[in-house]
Coordinates of N, CA and C in Angstrom, one line a residue:
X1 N 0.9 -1.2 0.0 CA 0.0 0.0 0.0 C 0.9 1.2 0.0
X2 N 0.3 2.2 -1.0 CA 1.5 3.5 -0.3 C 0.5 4.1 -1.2
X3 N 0.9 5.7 -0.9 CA 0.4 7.1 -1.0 C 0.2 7.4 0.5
X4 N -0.5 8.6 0.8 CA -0.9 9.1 2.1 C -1.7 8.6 2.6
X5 N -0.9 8.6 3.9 CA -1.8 7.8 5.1 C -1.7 6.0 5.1
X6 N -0.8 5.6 4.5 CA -0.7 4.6 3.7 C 0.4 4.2 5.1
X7 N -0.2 2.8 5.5 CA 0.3 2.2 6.8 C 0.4 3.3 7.9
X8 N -0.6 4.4 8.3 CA -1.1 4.7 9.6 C -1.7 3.4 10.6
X9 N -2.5 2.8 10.4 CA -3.3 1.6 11.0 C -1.8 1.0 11.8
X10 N -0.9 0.7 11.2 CA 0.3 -0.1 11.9 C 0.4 1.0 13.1
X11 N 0.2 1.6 13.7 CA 0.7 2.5 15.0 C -0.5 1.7 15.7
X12 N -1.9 1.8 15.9 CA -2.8 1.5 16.7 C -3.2 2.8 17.0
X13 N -3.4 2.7 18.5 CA -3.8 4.4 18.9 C -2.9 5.7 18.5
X14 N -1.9 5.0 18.6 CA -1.2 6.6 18.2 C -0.9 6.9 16.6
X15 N -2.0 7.4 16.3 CA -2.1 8.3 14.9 C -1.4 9.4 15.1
X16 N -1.2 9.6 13.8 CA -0.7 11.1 13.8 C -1.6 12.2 14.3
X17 N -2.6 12.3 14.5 CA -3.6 13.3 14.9 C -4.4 13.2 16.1
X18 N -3.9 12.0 17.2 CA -4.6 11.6 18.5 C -3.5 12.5 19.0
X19 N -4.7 12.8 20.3 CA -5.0 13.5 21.2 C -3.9 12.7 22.4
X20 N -3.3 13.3 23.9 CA -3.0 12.2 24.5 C -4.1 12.0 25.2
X21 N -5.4 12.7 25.1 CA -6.6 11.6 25.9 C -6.7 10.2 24.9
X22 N -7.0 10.8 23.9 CA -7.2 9.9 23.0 C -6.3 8.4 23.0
X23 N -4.8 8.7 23.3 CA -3.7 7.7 23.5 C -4.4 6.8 24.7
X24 N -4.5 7.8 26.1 CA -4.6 7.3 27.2 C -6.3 6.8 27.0
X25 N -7.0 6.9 26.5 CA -8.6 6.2 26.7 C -7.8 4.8 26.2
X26 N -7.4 4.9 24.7 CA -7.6 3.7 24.2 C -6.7 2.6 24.4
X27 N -5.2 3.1 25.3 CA -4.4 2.5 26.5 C -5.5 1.7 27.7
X28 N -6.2 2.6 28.0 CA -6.6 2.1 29.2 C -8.0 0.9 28.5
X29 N -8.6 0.8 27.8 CA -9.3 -0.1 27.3 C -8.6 -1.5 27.3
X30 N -7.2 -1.3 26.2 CA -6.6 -2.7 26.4 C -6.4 -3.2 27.7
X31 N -5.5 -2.3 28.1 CA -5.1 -2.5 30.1 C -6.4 -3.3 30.6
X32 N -7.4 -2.7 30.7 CA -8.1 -3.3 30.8 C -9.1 -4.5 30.5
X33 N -8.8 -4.9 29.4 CA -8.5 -6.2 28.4 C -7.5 -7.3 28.8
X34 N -7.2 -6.7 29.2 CA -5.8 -7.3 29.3 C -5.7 -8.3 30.5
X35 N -5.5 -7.1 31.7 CA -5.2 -7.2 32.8 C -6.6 -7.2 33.9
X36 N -7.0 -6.8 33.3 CA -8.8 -7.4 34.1 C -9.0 -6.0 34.7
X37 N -10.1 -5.4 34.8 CA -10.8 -4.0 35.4 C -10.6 -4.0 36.7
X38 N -10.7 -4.8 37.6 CA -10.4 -5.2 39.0 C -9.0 -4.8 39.4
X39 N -7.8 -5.2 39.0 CA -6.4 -4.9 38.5 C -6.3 -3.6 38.1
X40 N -6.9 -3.2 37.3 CA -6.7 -1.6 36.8 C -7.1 -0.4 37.5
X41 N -8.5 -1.1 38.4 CA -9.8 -0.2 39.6 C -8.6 -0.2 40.7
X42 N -7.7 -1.4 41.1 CA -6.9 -1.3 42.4 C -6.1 -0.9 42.6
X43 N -4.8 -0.3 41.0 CA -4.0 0.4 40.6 C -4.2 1.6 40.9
X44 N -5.2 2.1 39.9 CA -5.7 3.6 40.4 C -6.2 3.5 41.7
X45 N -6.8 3.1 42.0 CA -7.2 3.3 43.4 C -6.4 3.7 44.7
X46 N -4.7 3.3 44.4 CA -3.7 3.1 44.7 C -2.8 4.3 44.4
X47 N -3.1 5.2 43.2 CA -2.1 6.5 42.5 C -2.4 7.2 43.8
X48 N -1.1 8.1 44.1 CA -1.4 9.3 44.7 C -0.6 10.2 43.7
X49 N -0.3 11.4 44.6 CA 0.3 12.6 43.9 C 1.9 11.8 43.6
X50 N 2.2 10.8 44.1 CA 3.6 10.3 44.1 C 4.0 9.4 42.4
X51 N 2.4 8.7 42.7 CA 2.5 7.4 41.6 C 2.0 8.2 40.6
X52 N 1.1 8.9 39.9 CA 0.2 9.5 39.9 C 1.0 9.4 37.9
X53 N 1.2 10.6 38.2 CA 2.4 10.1 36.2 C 2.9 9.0 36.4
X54 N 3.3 8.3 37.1 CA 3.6 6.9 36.5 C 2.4 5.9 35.8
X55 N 1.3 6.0 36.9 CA 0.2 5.1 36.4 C 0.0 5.8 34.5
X56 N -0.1 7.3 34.5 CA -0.4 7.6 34.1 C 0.3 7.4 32.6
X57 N 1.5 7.3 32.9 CA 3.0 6.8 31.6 C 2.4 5.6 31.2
X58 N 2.5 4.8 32.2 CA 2.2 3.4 31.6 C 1.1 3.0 30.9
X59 N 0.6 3.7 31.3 CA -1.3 3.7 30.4 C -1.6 3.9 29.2
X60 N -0.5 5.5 28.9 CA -0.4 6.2 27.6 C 1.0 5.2 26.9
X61 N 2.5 4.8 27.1 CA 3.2 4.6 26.9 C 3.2 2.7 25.9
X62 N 2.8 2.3 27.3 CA 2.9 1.1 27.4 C 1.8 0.2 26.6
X63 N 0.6 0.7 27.0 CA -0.8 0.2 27.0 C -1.4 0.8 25.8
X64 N -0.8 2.1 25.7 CA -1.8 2.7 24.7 C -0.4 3.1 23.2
X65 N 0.6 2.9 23.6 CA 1.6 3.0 22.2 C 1.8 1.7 22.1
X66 N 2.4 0.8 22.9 CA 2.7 -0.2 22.2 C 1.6 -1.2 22.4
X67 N 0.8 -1.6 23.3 CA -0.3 -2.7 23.4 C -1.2 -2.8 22.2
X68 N -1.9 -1.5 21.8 CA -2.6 -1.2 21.3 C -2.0 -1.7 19.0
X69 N -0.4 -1.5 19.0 CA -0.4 -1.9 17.7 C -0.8 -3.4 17.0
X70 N -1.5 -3.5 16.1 CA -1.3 -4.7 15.4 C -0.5 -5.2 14.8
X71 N 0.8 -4.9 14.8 CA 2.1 -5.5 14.5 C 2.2 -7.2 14.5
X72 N 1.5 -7.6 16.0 CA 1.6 -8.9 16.7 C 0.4 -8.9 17.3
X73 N 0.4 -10.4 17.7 CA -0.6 -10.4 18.6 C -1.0 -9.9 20.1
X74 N -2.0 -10.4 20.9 CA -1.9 -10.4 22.0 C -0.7 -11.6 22.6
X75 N -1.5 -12.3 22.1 CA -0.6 -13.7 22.4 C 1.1 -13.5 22.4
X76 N 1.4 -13.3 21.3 CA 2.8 -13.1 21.0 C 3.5 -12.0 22.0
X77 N 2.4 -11.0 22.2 CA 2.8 -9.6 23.5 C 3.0 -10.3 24.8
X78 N 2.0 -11.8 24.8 CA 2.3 -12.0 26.2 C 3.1 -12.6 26.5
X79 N 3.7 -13.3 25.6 CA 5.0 -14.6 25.6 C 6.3 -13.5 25.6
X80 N 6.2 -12.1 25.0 CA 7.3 -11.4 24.8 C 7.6 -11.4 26.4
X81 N 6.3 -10.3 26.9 CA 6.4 -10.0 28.0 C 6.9 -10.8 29.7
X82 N 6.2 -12.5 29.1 CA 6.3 -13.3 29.9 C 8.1 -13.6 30.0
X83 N 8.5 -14.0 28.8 CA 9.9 -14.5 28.7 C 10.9 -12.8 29.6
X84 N 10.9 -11.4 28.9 CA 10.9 -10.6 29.7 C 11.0 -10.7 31.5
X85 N 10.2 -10.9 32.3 CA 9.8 -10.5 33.4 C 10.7 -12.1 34.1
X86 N 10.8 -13.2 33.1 CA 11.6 -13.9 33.5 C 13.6 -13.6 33.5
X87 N 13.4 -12.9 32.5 CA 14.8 -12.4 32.5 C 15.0 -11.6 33.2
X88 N 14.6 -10.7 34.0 CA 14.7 -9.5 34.9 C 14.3 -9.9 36.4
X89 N 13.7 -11.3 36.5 CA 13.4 -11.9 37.6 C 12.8 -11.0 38.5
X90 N 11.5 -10.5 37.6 CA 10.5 -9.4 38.0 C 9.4 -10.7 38.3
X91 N 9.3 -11.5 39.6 CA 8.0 -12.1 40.1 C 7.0 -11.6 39.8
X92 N 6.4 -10.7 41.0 CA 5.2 -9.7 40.8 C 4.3 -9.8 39.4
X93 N 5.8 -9.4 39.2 CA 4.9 -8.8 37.3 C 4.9 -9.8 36.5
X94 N 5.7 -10.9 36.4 CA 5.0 -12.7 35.7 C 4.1 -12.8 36.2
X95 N 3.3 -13.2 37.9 CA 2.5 -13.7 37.8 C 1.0 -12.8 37.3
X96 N 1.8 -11.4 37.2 CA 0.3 -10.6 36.7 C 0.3 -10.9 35.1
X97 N 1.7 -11.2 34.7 CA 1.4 -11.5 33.0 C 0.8 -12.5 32.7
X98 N 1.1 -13.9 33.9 CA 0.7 -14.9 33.3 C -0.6 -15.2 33.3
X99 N -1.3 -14.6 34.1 CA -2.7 -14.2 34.3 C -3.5 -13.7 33.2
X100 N -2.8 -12.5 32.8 CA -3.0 -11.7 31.2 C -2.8 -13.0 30.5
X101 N -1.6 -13.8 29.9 CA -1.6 -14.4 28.8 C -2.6 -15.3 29.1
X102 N -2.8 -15.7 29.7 CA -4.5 -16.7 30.3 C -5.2 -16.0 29.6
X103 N -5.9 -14.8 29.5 CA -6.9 -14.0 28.9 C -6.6 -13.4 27.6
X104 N -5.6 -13.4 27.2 CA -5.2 -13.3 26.0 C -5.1 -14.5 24.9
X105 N -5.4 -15.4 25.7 CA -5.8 -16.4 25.0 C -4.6 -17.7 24.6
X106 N -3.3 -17.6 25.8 CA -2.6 -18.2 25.3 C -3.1 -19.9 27.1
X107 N -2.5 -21.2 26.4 CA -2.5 -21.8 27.3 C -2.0 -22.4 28.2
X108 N -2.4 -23.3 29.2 CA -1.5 -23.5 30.0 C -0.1 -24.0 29.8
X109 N -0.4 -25.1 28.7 CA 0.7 -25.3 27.8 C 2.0 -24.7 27.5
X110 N 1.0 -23.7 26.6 CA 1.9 -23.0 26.0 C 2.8 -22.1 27.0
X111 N 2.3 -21.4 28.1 CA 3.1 -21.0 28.8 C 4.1 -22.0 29.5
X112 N 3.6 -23.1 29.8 CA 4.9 -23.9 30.2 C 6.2 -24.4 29.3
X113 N 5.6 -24.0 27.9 CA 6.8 -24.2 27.1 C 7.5 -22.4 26.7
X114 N 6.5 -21.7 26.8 CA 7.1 -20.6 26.7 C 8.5 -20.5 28.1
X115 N 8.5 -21.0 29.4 CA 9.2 -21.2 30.5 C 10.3 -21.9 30.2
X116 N 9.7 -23.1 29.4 CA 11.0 -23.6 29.0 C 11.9 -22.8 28.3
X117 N 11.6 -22.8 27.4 CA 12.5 -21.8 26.8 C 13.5 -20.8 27.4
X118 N 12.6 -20.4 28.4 CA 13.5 -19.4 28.9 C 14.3 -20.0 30.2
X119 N 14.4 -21.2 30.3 CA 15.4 -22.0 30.9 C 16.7 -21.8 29.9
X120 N 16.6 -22.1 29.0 CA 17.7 -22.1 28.0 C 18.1 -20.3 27.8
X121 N 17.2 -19.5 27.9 CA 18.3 -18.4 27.3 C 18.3 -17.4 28.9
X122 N 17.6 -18.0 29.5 CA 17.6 -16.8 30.9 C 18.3 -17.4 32.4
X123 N 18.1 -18.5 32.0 CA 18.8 -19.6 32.9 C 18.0 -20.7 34.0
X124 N 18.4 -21.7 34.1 CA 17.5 -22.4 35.1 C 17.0 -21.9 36.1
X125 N 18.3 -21.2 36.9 CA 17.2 -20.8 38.2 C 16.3 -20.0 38.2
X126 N 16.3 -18.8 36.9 CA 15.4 -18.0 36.9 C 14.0 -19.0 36.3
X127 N 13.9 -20.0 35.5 CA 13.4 -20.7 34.6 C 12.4 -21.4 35.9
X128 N 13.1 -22.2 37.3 CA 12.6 -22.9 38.3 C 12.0 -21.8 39.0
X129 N 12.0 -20.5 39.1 CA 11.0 -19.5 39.9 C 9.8 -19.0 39.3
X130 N 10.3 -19.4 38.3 CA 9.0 -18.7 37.1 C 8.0 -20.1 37.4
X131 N 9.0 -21.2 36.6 CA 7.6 -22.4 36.8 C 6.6 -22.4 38.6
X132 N 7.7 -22.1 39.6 CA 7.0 -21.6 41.0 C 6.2 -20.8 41.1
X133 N 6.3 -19.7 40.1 CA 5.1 -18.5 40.2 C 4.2 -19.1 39.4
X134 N 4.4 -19.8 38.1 CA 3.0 -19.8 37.6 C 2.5 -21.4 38.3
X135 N 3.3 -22.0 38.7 CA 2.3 -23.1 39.5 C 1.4 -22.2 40.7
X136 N 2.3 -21.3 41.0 CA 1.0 -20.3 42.5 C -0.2 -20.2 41.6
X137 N -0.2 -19.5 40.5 CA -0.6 -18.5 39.9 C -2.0 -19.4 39.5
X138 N -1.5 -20.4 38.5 CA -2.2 -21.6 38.7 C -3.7 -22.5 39.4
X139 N -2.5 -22.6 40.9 CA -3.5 -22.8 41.5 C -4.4 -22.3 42.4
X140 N -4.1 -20.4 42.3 CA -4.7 -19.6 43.1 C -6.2 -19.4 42.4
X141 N -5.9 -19.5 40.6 CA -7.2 -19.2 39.7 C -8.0 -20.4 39.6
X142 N -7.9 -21.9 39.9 CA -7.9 -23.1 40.1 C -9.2 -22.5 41.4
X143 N -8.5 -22.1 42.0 CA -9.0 -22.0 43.6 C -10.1 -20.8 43.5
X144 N -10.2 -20.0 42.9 CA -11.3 -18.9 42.5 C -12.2 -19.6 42.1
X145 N -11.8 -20.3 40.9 CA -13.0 -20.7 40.2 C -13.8 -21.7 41.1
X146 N -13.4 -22.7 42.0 CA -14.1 -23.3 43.0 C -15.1 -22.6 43.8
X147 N -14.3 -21.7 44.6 CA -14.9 -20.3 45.4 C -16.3 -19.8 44.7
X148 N -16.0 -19.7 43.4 CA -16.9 -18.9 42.6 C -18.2 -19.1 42.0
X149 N -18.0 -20.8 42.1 CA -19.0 -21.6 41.3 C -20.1 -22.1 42.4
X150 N -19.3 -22.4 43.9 CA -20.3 -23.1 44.9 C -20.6 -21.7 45.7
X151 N -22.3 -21.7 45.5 CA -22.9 -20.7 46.7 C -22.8 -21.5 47.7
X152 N -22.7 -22.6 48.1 CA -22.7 -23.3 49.6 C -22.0 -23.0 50.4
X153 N -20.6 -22.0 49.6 CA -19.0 -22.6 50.2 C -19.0 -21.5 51.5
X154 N -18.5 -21.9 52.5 CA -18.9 -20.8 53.5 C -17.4 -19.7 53.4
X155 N -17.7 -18.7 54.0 CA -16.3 -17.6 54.0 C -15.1 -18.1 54.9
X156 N -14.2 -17.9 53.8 CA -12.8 -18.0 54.8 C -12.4 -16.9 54.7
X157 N -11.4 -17.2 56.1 CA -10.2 -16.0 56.3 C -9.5 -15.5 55.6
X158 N -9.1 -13.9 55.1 CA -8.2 -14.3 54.3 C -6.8 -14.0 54.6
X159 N -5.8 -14.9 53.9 CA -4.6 -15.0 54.8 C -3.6 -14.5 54.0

């Protein structure tokens, strides 16, 4: 394709002519997509005057420049991200990806071979804390969905 305007579409939100609400709405939709509304409601909920541009970077930056292109998939964003967070041996933020790549539609599988992999280029031990986070991760959403399904189930503590 070429003449004018000819591969705009390849950016996603950020056109040449968006707005940064416009960045940051259509950031925060994926985010949201993504990462689940609940996650995003606790985030914010959480900015003060401290966090406050940060949340706000990541929404426009993250979520709304790069999340947002069609370059790749979700899927492919989550395996990027996933293998990532294992290289930097950022816990926290694996088991919130591997959550995401659950909803992005990748499986349990696939993430256990996406892990493998990064045995070989990130290293075992980081490789054996990742598989520990997504076995938590695992069986914490395992354990929701129980919770979730029986009205019988009486309230526990939470610990």
């Amino acid at each position: 394709m070429s003449g004018p305007g000819a591969g705009s579409e390849r950016h996603g939100v950020v056109q040449p002519d968006a707005t940064s609400q416009e960045i940051y709405d259509g950031g925060m939709v994926v985010r949201r997509e993504v990462l689940g509304a609940a996650h995003v409601d606790r985030a914010n909920a959480r900015k003060d005057g401290f966090t406050e541009d940060f949340q706000d970077m990541i929404t426009r930056i993250a979520w709304g420049g790069i999340w947002t292109r069609p370059g790749i998939s979700r899927q492919m964003r989550s395996a990027v991200t996933i293998t990532a967070m294992v290289a930097h041996g950022h816990w926290e933020e694996l088991a919130m990806h591997i959550r995401a790549a659950l909803t992005n539609g990748l499986s349990r599988d696939e993430i256990k071979e996406i892990l493998l992999q990064t045995a070989i280029y990130c290293g075992v031990p980081s490789a054996n804390t990742a598989f520990k986070t997504a076995q938590q991760v695992f069986h914490e959403m395992d354990n929701e969905e129980i919770d979730t399904t029986r009205a019988d189930a009486p309230d526990l503590p939470q610990t």
